[in-house]
Coordinates of C-alpha atoms and ligand atoms in Angstrom, one line a residue:
X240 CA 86.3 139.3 84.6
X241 CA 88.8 140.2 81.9
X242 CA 92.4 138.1 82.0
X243 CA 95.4 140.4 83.6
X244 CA 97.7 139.8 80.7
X245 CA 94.9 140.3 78.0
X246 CA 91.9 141.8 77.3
X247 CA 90.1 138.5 76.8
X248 CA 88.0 136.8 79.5
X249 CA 89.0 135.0 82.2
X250 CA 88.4 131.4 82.8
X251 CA 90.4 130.7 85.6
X252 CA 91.5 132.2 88.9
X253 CA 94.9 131.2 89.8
X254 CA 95.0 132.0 93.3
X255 CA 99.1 131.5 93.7
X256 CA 100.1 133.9 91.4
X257 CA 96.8 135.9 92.0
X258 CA 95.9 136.3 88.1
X259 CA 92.7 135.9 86.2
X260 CA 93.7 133.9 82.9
X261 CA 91.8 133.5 79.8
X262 CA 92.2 130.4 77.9
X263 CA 94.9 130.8 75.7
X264 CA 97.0 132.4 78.6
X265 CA 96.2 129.5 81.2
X266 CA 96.4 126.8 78.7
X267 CA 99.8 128.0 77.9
X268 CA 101.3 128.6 81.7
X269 CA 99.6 124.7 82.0
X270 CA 101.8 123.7 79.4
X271 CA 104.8 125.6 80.3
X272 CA 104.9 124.2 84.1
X273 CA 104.9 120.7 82.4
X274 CA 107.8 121.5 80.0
X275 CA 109.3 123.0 83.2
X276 CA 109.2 119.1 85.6
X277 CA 109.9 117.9 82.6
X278 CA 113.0 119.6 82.0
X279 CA 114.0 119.6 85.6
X280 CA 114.1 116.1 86.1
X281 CA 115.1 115.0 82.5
X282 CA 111.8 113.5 82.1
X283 CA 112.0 113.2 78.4
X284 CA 115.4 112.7 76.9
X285 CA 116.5 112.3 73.0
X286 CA 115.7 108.9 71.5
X287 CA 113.2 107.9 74.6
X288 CA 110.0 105.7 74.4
X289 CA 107.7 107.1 76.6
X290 CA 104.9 104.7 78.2
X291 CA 102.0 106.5 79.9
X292 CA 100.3 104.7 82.4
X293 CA 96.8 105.7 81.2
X294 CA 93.8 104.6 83.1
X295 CA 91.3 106.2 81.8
X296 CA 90.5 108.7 84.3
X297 CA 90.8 112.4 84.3
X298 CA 94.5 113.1 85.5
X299 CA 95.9 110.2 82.7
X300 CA 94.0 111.2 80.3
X301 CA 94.9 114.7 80.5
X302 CA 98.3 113.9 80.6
X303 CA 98.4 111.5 77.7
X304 CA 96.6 114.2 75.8
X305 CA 99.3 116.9 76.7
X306 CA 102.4 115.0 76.1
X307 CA 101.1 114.3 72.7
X308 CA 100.6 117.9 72.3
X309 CA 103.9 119.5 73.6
X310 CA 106.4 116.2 72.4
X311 CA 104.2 114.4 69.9
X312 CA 105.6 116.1 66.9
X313 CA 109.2 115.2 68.1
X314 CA 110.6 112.3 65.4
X315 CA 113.5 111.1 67.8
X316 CA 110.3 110.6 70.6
X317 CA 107.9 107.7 70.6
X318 CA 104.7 107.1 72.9
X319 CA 102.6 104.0 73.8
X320 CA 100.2 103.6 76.6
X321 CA 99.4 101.1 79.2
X322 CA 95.8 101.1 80.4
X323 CA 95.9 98.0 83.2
X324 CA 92.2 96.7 83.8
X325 CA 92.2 95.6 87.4
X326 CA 89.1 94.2 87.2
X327 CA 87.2 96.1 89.6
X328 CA 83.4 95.6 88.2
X329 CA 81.5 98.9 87.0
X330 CA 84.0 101.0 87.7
X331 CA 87.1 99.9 85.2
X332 CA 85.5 98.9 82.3
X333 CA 84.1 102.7 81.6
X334 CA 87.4 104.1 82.1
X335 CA 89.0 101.2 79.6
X336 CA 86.7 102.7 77.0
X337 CA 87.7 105.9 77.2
X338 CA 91.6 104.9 77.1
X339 CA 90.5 103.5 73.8
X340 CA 89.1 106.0 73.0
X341 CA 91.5 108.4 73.8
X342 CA 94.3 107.2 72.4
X343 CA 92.1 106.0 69.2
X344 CA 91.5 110.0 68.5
X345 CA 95.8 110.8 68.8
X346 CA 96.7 108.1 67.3
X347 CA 98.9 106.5 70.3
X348 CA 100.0 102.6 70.4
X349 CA 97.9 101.3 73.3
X350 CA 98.5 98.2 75.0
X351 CA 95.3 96.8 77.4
X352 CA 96.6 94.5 80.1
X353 CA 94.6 92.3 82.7
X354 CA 95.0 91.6 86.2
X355 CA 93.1 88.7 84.9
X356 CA 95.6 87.8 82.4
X357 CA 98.6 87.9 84.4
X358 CA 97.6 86.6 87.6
X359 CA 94.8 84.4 87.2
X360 CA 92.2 86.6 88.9
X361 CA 90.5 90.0 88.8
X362 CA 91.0 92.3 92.1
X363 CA 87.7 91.7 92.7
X364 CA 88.3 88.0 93.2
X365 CA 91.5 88.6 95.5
X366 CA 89.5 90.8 97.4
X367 CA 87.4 88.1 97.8
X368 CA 89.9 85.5 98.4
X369 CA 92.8 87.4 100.4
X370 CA 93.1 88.9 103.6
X371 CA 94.7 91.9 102.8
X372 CA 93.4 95.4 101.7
X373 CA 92.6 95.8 97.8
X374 CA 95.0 98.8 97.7
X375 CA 97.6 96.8 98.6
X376 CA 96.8 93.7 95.9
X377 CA 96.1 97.0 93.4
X378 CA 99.1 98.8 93.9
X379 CA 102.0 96.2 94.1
X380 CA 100.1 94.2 91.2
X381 CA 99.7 97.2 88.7
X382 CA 103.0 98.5 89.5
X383 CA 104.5 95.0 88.3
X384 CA 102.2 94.8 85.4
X385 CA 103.0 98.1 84.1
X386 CA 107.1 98.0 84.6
X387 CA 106.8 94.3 82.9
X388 CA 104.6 95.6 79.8
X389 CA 106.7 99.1 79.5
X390 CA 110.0 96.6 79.6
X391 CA 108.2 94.2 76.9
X392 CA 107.4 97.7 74.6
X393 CA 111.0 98.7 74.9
X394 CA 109.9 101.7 77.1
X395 CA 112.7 103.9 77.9
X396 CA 110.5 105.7 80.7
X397 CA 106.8 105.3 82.5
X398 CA 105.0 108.4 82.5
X399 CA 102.2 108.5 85.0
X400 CA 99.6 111.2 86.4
X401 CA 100.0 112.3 89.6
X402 CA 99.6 116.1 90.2
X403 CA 100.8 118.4 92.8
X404 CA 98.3 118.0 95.0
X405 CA 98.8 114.0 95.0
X406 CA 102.9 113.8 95.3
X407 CA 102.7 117.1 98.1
X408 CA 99.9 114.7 99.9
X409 CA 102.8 111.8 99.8
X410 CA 105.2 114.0 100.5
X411 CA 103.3 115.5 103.5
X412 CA 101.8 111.9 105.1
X413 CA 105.6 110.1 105.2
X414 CA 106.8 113.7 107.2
X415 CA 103.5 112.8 109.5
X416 CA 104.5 109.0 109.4
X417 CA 108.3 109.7 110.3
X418 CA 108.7 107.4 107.6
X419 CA 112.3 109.2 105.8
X420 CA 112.9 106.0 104.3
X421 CA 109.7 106.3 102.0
X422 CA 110.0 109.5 101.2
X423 CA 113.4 108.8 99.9
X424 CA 111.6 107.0 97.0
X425 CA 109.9 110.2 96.1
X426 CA 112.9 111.1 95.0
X427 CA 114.3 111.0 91.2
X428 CA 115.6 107.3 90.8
X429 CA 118.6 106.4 88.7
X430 CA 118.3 103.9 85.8
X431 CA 118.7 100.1 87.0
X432 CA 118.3 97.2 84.5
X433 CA 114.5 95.9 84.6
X434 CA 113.2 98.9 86.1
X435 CA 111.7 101.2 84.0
X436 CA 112.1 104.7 85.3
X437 CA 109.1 106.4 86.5
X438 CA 108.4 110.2 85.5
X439 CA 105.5 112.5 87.1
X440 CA 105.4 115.5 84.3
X441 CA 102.2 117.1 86.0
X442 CA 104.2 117.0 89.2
X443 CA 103.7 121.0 89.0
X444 CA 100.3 121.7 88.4
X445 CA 97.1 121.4 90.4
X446 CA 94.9 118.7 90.6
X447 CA 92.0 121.3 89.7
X448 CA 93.9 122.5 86.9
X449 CA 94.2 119.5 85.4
X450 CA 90.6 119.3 85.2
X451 CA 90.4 123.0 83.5
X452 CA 92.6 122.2 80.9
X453 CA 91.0 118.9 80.0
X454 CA 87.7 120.6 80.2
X455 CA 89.4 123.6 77.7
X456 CA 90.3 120.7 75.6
X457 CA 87.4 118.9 75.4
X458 CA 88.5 115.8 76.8
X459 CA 86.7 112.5 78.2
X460 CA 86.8 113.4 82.3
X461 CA 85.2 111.0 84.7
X462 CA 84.9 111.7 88.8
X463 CA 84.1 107.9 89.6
X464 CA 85.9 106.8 92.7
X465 CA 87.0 103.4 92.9
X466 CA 84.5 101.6 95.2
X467 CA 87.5 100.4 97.5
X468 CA 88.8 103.7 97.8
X469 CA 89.1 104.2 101.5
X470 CA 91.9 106.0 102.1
X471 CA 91.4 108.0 106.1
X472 CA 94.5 109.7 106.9
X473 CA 95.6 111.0 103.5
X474 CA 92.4 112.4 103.1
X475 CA 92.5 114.4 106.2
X476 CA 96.1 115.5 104.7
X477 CA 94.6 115.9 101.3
X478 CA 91.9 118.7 103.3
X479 CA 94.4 119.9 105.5
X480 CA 96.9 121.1 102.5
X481 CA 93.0 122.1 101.0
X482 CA 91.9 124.7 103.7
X483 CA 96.1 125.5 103.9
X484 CA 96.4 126.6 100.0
X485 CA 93.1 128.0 100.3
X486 CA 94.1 130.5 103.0
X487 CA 97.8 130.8 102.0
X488 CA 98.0 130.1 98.3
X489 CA 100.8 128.8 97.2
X490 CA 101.9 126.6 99.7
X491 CA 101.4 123.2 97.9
X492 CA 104.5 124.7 96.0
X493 CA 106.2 125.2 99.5
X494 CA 105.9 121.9 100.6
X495 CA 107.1 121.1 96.9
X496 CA 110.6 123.1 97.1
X497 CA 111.5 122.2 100.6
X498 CA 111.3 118.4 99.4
X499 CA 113.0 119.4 96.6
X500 CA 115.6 120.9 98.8
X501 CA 116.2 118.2 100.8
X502 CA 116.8 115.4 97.9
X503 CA 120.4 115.5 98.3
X504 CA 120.1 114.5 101.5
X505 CA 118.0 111.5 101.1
X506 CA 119.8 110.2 98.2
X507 CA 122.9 110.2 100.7
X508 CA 120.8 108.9 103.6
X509 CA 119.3 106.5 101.2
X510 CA 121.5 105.6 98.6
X511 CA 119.4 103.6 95.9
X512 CA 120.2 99.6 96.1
X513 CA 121.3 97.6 93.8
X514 CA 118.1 95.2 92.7
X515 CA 118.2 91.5 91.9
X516 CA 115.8 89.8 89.5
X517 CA 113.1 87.8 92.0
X518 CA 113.8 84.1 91.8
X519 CA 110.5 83.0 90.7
X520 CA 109.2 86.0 88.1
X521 CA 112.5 87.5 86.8
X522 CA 110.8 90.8 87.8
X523 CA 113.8 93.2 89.8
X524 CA 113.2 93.4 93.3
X525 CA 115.5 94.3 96.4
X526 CA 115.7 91.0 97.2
X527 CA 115.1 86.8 96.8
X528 CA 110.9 86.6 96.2
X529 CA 109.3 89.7 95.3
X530 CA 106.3 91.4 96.8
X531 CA 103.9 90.7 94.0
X532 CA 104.5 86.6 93.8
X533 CA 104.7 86.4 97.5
X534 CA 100.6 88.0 97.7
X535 CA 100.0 85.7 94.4
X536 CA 101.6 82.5 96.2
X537 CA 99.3 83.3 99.6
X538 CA 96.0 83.9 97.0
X539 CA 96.3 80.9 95.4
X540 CA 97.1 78.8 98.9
X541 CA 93.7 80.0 99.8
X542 CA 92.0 79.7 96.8
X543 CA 93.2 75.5 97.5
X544 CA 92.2 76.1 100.7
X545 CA 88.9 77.4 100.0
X546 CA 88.5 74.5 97.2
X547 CA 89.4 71.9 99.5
X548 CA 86.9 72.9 101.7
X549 CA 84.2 72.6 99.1
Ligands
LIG109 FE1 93.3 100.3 93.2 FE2 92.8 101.2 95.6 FE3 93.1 102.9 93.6 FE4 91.0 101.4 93.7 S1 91.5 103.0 95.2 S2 92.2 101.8 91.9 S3 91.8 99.5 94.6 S4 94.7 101.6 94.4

């Protein structure tokens, strides 16, 4: 199948525009709907520090890769990345390598920090310990460990890799959960002091074409799940929007705009509030204790308890 805007041959069908694209021409409408979020949301601004939240796995990688490619040349820009090792046994440490590795071959600063480290313990041991789900101990705990090291590296932003297919699934599942409030923090944040802000500059392409154009480029991919992966209802909304862009193409973009559409709204249901420092780590929060030494005060209160026990 030749490309419709060359005579070369196509390697990619891209069903929302309903062209055939050879590899220059897909590589370079990849690129330009990355410069596009980036530009709409003043993702990268004049004198920033961009981290990238890079954790070795294909959508991170591809994005560290294409940052470097379409703002690495830029003198006033500057990038390091954060690879947080959770410590989830035989399925981080592979993915550490190839953040190494990655950012070894560009040349990128790259900062390795451990949930280890930080907190005492690896997820694996909380899961252990705790009571709650190891998404929940993942997500609050990497979140504060990579606002904390982008702070501590002078970041000026904290680039990270979700796609469109990941943000329309949020976007989708707090509509199903009536939950406005959430979906309010989809929305562009303004800059408070402590908080880095958060970018999403592959918030416009597929999930699928991410993996194309790190394929076309070469790059270190890996499909591991995370063994505690075990997410039910966004994955029937993940195969819902599937068999939906599949028979109307184009709709993940939909779903997209009409978000898009509404943020004025939500920022005036929701205006943004002022955050405090939390009391015990410094870190900002909404309010006294924050969520991340609230779950590492009840780990350790069973790790006594379990020890007293012994
Ligand atoms: Fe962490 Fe859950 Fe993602 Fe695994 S699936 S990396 S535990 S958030």
């Amino acid at each position: 199948m030749k490309c419709s805007l060359c005579d070369r041959r196509a390697v990619y069908f891209q069903r929302h525009s309903n062209r055939h694209l050879c590899r220059r021409h897909f590589i370079e409408d990849f690129e330009r709907r990355v410069k596009l979020a980036v530009r709409k949301f003043d993702m990268i601004e004049k004198n920033d520090r961009i981290a990238i939240a890079l954790s070795g796995g294909k959508d991170s990688v591809t994005l560290a890769y294409v940052l470097h490619k379409l703002y690495g040349k830029r003198r006033d820009l500057d990038f390091v990345a954060i690879t947080v090792d959770e410590g989830i046994e035989g399925y981080r440490p592979p993915t550490v390598e190839i953040a190494r590795r990655v950012t070894k071959e560009l040349g990128m600063d790259h900062v390795v920090v451990s949930f280890k480290d930080h907190f005492g313990m690896t997820l694996d041991e909380m899961v252990q310990r705790g009571d709650k789900k190891p998404c929940t101990y993942c997500g609050v705990f990497r979140k504060h460990l990579l606002n904390k090291t982008a702070r501590e590296l002078g970041a000026t932003k904290l680039a990270t890799g979700h796609n469109l297919d990941d943000v329309t699934q949020t976007i989708l599942l707090n509509f199903l959960n009536a939950d406005i409030e959430r979906l309010a923090r989809l929305v562009p944040q303004r800059v408070q002091r402590g908080l880095i802000m958060r970018v999403k500059p592959l918030r416009e392409v597929y999930e699928k074409e991410v993996v194309v154009y790190g394929l076309l480029h070469n790059l270190p991919l890996t499909f591991d799940e995370c063994p505690y992966s075990y997410f039910p209802v966004r994955a029937t909304v993940r195969d819902f929007l599937y068999e939906f862009e599949n028979k109307y193409p184009g709709r993940k973009y939909s779903v997209l705009r009409s978000f898009e559409k509404l943020i004025p709204c939500l920022k005036e249901m929701y205006p943004q509030i002022e955050l405090q420092s939390c009391e015990r780590c410094g870190e900002p929060t909404p309010r006294g204790i924050c969520q991340a030494c609230k779950l590492l005060e009840e780990l350790k209160a069973s790790r006594e308890a379990a020890s007293n026990e012994v």
